[in-house]
Tab-separated table of C-alpha atoms in Angstrom:
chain	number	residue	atom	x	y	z
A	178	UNK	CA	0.000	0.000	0.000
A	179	UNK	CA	2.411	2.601	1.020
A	180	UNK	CA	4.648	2.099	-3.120
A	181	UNK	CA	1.089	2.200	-4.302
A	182	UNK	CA	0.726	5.763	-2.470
A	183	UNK	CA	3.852	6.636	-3.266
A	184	UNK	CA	3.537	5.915	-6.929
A	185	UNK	CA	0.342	7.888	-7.010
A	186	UNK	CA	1.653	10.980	-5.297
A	187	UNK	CA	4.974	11.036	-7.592
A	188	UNK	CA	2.521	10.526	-11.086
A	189	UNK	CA	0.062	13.099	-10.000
A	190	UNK	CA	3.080	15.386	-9.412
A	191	UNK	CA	4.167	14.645	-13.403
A	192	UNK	CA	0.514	15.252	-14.408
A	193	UNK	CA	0.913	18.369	-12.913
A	194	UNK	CA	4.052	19.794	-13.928
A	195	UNK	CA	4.304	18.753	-17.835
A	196	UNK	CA	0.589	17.880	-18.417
A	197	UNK	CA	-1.651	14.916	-19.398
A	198	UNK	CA	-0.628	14.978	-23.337
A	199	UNK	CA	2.900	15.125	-22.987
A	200	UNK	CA	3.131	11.954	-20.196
A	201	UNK	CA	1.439	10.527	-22.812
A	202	UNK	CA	3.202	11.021	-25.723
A	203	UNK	CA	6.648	10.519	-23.573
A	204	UNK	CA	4.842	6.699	-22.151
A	205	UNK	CA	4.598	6.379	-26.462
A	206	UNK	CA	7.970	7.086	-27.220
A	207	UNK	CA	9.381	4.833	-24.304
A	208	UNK	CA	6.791	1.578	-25.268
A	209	UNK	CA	8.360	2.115	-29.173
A	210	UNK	CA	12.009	2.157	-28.002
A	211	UNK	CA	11.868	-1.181	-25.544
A	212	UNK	CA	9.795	-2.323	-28.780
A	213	UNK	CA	12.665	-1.177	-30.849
A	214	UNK	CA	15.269	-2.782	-28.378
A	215	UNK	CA	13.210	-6.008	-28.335
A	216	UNK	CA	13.428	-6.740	-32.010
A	217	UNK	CA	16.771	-5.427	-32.042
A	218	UNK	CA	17.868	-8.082	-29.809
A	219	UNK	CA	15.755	-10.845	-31.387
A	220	UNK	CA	17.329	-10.137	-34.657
A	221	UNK	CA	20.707	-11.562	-33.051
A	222	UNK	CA	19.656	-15.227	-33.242
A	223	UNK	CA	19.617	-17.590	-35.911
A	224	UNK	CA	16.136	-17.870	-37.264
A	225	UNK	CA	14.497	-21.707	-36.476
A	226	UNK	CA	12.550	-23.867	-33.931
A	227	UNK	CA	13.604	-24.798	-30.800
A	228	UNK	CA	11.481	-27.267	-28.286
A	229	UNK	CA	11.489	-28.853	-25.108
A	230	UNK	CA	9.596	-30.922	-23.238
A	231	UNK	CA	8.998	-30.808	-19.311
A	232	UNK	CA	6.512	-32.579	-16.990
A	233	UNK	CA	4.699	-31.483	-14.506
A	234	UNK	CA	4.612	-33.183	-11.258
A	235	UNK	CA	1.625	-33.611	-8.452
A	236	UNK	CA	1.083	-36.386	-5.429
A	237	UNK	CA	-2.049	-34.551	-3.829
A	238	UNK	CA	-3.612	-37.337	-4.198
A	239	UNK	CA	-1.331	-39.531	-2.841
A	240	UNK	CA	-0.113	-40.171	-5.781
A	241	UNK	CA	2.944	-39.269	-7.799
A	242	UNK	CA	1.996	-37.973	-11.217
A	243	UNK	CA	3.666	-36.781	-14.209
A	244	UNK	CA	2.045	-34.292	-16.733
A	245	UNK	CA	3.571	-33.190	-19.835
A	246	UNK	CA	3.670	-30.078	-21.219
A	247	UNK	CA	5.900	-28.973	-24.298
A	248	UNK	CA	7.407	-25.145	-25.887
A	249	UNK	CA	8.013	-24.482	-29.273
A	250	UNK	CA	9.936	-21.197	-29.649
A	251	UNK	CA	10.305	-19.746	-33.372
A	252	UNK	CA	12.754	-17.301	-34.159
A	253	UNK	CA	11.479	-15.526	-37.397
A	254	UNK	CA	13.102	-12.109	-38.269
A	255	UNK	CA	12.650	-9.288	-35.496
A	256	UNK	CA	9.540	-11.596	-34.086
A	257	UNK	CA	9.460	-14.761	-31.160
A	258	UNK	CA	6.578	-17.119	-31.076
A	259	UNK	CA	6.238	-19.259	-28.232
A	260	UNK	CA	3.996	-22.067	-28.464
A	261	UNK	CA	3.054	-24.063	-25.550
A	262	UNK	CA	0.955	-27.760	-25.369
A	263	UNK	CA	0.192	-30.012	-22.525
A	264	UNK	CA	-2.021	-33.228	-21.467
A	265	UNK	CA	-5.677	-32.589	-20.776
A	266	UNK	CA	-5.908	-30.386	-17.585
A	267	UNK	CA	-6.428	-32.346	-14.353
A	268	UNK	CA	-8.563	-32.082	-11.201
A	269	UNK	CA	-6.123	-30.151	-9.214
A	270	UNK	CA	-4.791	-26.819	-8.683
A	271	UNK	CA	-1.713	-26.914	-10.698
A	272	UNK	CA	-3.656	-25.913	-14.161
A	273	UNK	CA	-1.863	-23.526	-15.969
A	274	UNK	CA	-4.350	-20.334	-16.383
A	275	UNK	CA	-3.312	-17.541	-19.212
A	276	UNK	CA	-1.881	-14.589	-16.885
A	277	UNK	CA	0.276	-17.218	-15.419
A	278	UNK	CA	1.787	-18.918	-18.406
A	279	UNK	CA	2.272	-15.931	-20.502
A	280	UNK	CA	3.821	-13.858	-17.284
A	281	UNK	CA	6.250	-16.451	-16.419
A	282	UNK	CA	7.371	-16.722	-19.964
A	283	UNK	CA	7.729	-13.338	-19.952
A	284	UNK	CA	9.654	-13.274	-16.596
A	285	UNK	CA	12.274	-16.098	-18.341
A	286	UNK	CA	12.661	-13.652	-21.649
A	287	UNK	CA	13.581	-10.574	-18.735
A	288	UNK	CA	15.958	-12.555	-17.024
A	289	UNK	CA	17.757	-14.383	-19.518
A	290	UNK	CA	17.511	-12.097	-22.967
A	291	UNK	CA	15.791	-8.719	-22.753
A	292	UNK	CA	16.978	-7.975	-18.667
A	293	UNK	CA	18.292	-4.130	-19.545
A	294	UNK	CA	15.142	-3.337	-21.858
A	295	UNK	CA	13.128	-0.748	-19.478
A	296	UNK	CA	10.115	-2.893	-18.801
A	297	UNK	CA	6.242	-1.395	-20.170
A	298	UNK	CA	3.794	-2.833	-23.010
A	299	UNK	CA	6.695	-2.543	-25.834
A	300	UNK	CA	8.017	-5.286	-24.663
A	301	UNK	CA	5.157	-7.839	-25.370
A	302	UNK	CA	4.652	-6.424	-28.829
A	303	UNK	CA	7.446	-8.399	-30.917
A	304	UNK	CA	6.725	-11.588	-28.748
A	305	UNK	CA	3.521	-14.023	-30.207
A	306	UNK	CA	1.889	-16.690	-27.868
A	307	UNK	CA	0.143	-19.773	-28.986
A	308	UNK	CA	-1.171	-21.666	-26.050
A	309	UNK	CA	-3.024	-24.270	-27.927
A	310	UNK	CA	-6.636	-25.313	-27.557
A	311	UNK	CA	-8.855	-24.368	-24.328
A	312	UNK	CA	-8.782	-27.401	-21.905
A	313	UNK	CA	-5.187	-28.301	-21.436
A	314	UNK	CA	-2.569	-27.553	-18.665
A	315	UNK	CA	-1.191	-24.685	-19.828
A	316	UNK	CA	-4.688	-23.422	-21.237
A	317	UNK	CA	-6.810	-24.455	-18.999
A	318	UNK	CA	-10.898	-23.579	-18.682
A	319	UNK	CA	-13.456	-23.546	-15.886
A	320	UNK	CA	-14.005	-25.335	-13.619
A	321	UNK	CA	-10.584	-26.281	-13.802
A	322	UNK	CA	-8.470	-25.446	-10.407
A	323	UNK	CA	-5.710	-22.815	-11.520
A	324	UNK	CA	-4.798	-21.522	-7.872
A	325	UNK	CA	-1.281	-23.476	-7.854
A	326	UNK	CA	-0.866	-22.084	-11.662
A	327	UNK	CA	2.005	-19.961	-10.910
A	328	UNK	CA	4.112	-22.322	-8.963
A	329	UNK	CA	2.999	-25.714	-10.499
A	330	UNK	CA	2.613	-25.467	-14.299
A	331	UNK	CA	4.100	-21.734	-14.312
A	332	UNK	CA	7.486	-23.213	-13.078
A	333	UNK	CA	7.727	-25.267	-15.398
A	334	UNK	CA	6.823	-22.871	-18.437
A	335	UNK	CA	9.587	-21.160	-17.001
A	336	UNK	CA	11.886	-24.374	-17.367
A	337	UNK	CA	10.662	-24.650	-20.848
A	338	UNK	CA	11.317	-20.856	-22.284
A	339	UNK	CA	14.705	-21.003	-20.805
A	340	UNK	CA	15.266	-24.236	-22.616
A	341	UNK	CA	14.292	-22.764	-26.201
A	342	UNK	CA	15.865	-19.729	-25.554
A	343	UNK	CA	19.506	-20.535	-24.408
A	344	UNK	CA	19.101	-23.214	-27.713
A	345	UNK	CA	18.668	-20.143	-29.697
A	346	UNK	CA	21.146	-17.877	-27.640
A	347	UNK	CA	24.060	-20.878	-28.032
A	348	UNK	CA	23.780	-20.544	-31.869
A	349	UNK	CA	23.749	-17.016	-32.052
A	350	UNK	CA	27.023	-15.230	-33.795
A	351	UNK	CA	27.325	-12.537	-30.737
A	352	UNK	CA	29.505	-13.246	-28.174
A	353	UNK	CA	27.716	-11.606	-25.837
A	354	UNK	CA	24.183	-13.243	-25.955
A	355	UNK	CA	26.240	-16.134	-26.015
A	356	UNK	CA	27.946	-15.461	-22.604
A	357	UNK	CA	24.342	-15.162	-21.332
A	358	UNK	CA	23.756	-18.409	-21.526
A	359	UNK	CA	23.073	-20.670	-18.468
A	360	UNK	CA	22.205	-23.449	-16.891
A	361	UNK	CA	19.207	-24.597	-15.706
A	362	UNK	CA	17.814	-23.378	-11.984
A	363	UNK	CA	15.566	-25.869	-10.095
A	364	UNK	CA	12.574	-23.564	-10.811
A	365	UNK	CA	10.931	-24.803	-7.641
A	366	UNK	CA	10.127	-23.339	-4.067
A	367	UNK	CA	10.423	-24.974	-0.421
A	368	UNK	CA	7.207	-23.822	1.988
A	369	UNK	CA	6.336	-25.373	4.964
A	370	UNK	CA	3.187	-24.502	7.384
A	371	UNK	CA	4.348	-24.765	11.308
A	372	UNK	CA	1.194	-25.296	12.998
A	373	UNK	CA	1.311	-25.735	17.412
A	374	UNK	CA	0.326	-24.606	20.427
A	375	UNK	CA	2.679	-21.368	22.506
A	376	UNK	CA	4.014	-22.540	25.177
A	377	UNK	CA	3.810	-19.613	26.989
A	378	UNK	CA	0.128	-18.664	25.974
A	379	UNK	CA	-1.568	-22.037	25.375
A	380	UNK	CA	-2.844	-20.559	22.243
A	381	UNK	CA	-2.347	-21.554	18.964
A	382	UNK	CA	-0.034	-20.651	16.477
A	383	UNK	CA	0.832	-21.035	12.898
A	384	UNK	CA	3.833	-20.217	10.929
A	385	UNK	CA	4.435	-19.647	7.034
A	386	UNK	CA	7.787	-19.327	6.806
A	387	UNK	CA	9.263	-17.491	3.583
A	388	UNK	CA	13.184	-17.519	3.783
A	389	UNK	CA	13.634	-20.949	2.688
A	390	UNK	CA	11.904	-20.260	-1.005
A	391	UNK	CA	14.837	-17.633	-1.240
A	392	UNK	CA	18.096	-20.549	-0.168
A	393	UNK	CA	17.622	-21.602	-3.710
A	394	UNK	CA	21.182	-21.722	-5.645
A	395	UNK	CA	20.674	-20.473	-9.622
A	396	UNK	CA	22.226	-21.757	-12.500
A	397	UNK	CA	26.235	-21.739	-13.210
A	398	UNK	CA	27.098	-18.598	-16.083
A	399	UNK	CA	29.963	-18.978	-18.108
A	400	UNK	CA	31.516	-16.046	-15.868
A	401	UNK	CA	30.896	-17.639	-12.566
A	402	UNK	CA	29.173	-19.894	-10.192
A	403	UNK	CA	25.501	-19.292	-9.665
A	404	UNK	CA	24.056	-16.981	-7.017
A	405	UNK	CA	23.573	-19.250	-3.615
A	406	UNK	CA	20.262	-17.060	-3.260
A	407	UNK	CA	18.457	-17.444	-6.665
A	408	UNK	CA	15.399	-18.680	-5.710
A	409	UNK	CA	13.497	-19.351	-9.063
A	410	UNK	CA	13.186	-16.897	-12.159
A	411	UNK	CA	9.887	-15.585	-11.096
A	412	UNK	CA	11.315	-14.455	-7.757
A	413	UNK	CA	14.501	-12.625	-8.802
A	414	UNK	CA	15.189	-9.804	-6.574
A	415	UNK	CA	14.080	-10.977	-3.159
A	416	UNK	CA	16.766	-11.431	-0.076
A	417	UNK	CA	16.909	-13.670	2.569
A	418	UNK	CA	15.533	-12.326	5.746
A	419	UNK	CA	17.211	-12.476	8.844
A	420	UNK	CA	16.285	-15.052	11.168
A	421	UNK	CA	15.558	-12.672	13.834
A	422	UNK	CA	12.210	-11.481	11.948
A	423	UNK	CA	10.600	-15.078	12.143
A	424	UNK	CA	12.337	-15.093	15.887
A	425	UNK	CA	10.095	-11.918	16.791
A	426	UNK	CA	7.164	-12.363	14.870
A	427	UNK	CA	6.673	-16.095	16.157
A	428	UNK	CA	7.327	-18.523	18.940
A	429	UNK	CA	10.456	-20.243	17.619
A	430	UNK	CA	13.972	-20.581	17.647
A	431	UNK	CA	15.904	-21.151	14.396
A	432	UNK	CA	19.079	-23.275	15.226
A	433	UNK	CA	20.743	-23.037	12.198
């Protein structure tokens, strides 16, 4: 709430002092340059399809299951298509919905191939998705559960774009979009719910720790090991709390 005040107060302050048509003529120039940088940088791979295939996986039913899902990347010009399939969508909460897929492609292109292109609606515009026919897992429909669609399909479209892309990045004649290249992070988080009783209240308590989704370790670069902190590609740019918060906030003692 308080960066959502604070963004309103600093854009109402813009309005103010150069007007309503130029912020918008300025938010027009900046969505055609990131478009212009976006094509730009497509333009350095080698045209062609690259796929991969991933699976997702689910035992909430006691169960371990495997779903497939596949990503077709084309490289045509200045323009990326991403195509994306799966098996039929399933009765659980791991569906892929549209936001989700399409985001966390998105957040794999930021990361991996377009991370210094200032970030606003020209960045979508040379980049096509295909997400196949309604009813799948990673185009799912109602009544299909989609709550988990971030972290259970969504991880693994993230798995998949980074797959297709550092194909196309390996091939490309630039050293430098070569160098980006990496491997692949586990694209996965860690959560546990602490549930018990205080000790020194008798009431009870539950706990949600977050720190552990952060003591990830990312992908080796060709200039270095990978971060010990990665996380996953959706979460780039969180830190690991200090103990102590958990410590105050709730009735436990973290030993190590």
């Amino acid at each position: 709430l308080a960066a959502l005040h604070t963004g309103q107060s600093r854009l109402a302050a813009a309005l103010a002092e150069f007007g309503l048509d130029a912020h918008r003529r300025h938010c027009a120039v900046n969505k055609r340059l990131s478009e212009e940088m976006v094509r730009s940088r497509v333009q350095q791979l080698p045209d062609g399809r690259y796929e991969s295939v991933d699976w997702v996986e689910y035992d909430g039913r006691g169960v371990d299951r495997l779903h497939e899902l596949g990503c077709e990347l084309i490289v045509d010009g200045t323009e990326l298509t991403l195509r994306f399939g799966g098996v039929p969508q399933i009765d659980a909460p791991v569906n892929g919905a549209r936001p989700a897929v399409m985001g966390q492609a998105m957040n794999t292109l930021q990361t991996t191939f377009l991370h210094d292109v200032p970030a606003n609606a020209g960045l979508w515009r040379p980049v096509h998705f295909d997400l196949g026919p309604p009813g799948t897992i990673v185009n799912s429909r109602p009544p299909a559960a989609v709550c988990f669609a971030h972290v259970g399909t969504g991880m693994r479209i993230d798995k998949l774009v980074r797959d297709v892309l550092t194909q196309a990045m390996s091939l490309s004649e630039r050293p430098w979009v070569r160098g980006r290249v990496a491997g692949q992070p586990c694209e996965g988080v860690v959560l546990v719910t602490l549930t018990g009783v205080e000790r020194a209240t008798g009431r009870t308590t539950v706990l949600f720790p977050i720190s552990p989704t952060v003591a990830l370790g990312g992908p080796a670069q060709s200039t270095g090991d990978g971060l010990d902190t990665y996380s996953n590609t959706c979460n780039i740019g969180k830190r690991m709390a200090a103990v102590e918060m958990d410590e105050a906030t709730t009735p436990v003692m973290i030993l190590w």
